[in-house]
Amino acid sequence: DAASKFIPPEIKDGLICTVVHICNKRLKNVTDHCEKAFLTMKCVHEVNPDVFFIV
């Protein structure tokens, strides 16, 4: 959270949106809410570990 204060909002928002979009495409067939939440966090960390610490 503290590190996110040093990242300009447009970069942070764009980076997070890109990673979330990638993960949503990967997980589009997962229907269970809890499973999707866990897999989304895992995917975000795999796609870009830096975003994991921003969120």
mmCIF file of C-alpha atoms in Angstrom:
data_model
loop_
_atom_site.group_PDB
_atom_site.id
_atom_site.type_symbol
_atom_site.label_atom_id
_atom_site.label_comp_id
_atom_site.label_asym_id
_atom_site.label_seq_id
_atom_site.Cartn_x
_atom_site.Cartn_y
_atom_site.Cartn_z
ATOM 1 C CA ASP A 1 0.000 0.000 0.000
ATOM 2 C CA ALA A 2 2.760 2.449 0.885
ATOM 3 C CA ALA A 3 4.622 1.707 -2.343
ATOM 4 C CA SER A 4 1.514 2.439 -4.400
ATOM 5 C CA LYS A 5 1.705 6.092 -3.294
ATOM 6 C CA PHE A 6 4.829 6.494 -5.427
ATOM 7 C CA ILE A 7 3.256 5.083 -8.592
ATOM 8 C CA PRO A 8 1.328 7.581 -10.742
ATOM 9 C CA PRO A 9 -2.405 6.675 -10.821
ATOM 10 C CA GLU A 10 -2.535 6.371 -14.621
ATOM 11 C CA ILE A 11 0.268 3.810 -14.617
ATOM 12 C CA LYS A 12 -1.075 1.919 -11.619
ATOM 13 C CA ASP A 13 -4.628 1.818 -13.006
ATOM 14 C CA GLY A 14 -3.473 0.810 -16.481
ATOM 15 C CA LEU A 15 -1.192 -1.903 -15.149
ATOM 16 C CA ILE A 16 -3.833 -3.353 -12.863
ATOM 17 C CA CYS A 17 -6.514 -3.240 -15.575
ATOM 18 C CA THR A 18 -4.229 -5.026 -18.045
ATOM 19 C CA VAL A 19 -3.361 -7.779 -15.591
ATOM 20 C CA VAL A 20 -6.973 -8.219 -14.476
ATOM 21 C CA HIS A 21 -8.075 -8.413 -18.123
ATOM 22 C CA ILE A 22 -5.511 -11.145 -18.825
ATOM 23 C CA CYS A 23 -6.622 -13.105 -15.767
ATOM 24 C CA ASN A 24 -10.318 -12.705 -16.559
ATOM 25 C CA LYS A 25 -9.693 -14.207 -19.997
ATOM 26 C CA ARG A 26 -7.791 -17.122 -18.458
ATOM 27 C CA LEU A 27 -10.485 -17.804 -15.854
ATOM 28 C CA LYS A 28 -13.625 -17.158 -17.913
ATOM 29 C CA ASN A 29 -14.872 -20.742 -17.459
ATOM 30 C CA VAL A 30 -14.465 -20.836 -13.665
ATOM 31 C CA THR A 31 -17.922 -20.474 -12.122
ATOM 32 C CA ASP A 32 -17.360 -21.035 -8.402
ATOM 33 C CA HIS A 33 -16.940 -17.634 -6.724
ATOM 34 C CA CYS A 34 -14.369 -18.729 -4.104
ATOM 35 C CA GLU A 35 -12.332 -20.718 -6.587
ATOM 36 C CA LYS A 36 -12.350 -17.802 -9.034
ATOM 37 C CA ALA A 37 -11.218 -15.373 -6.303
ATOM 38 C CA PHE A 38 -8.307 -17.625 -5.330
ATOM 39 C CA LEU A 39 -7.302 -18.315 -8.932
ATOM 40 C CA THR A 40 -7.513 -14.612 -9.790
ATOM 41 C CA MET A 41 -5.097 -13.709 -6.985
ATOM 42 C CA LYS A 42 -2.779 -16.508 -8.089
ATOM 43 C CA CYS A 43 -2.998 -15.391 -11.724
ATOM 44 C CA VAL A 44 -2.305 -11.742 -10.882
ATOM 45 C CA HIS A 45 0.816 -12.783 -8.997
ATOM 46 C CA GLU A 46 1.956 -15.004 -11.887
ATOM 47 C CA VAL A 47 1.302 -12.396 -14.597
ATOM 48 C CA ASN A 48 2.913 -9.497 -12.744
ATOM 49 C CA PRO A 49 4.097 -9.926 -9.142
ATOM 50 C CA ASP A 50 4.482 -6.150 -8.752
ATOM 51 C CA VAL A 51 0.730 -5.661 -9.177
ATOM 52 C CA PHE A 52 0.083 -8.209 -6.440
ATOM 53 C CA PHE A 53 1.768 -5.901 -3.949
ATOM 54 C CA ILE A 54 -0.032 -2.783 -5.244
ATOM 55 C CA VAL A 55 -3.461 -4.329 -4.825
#
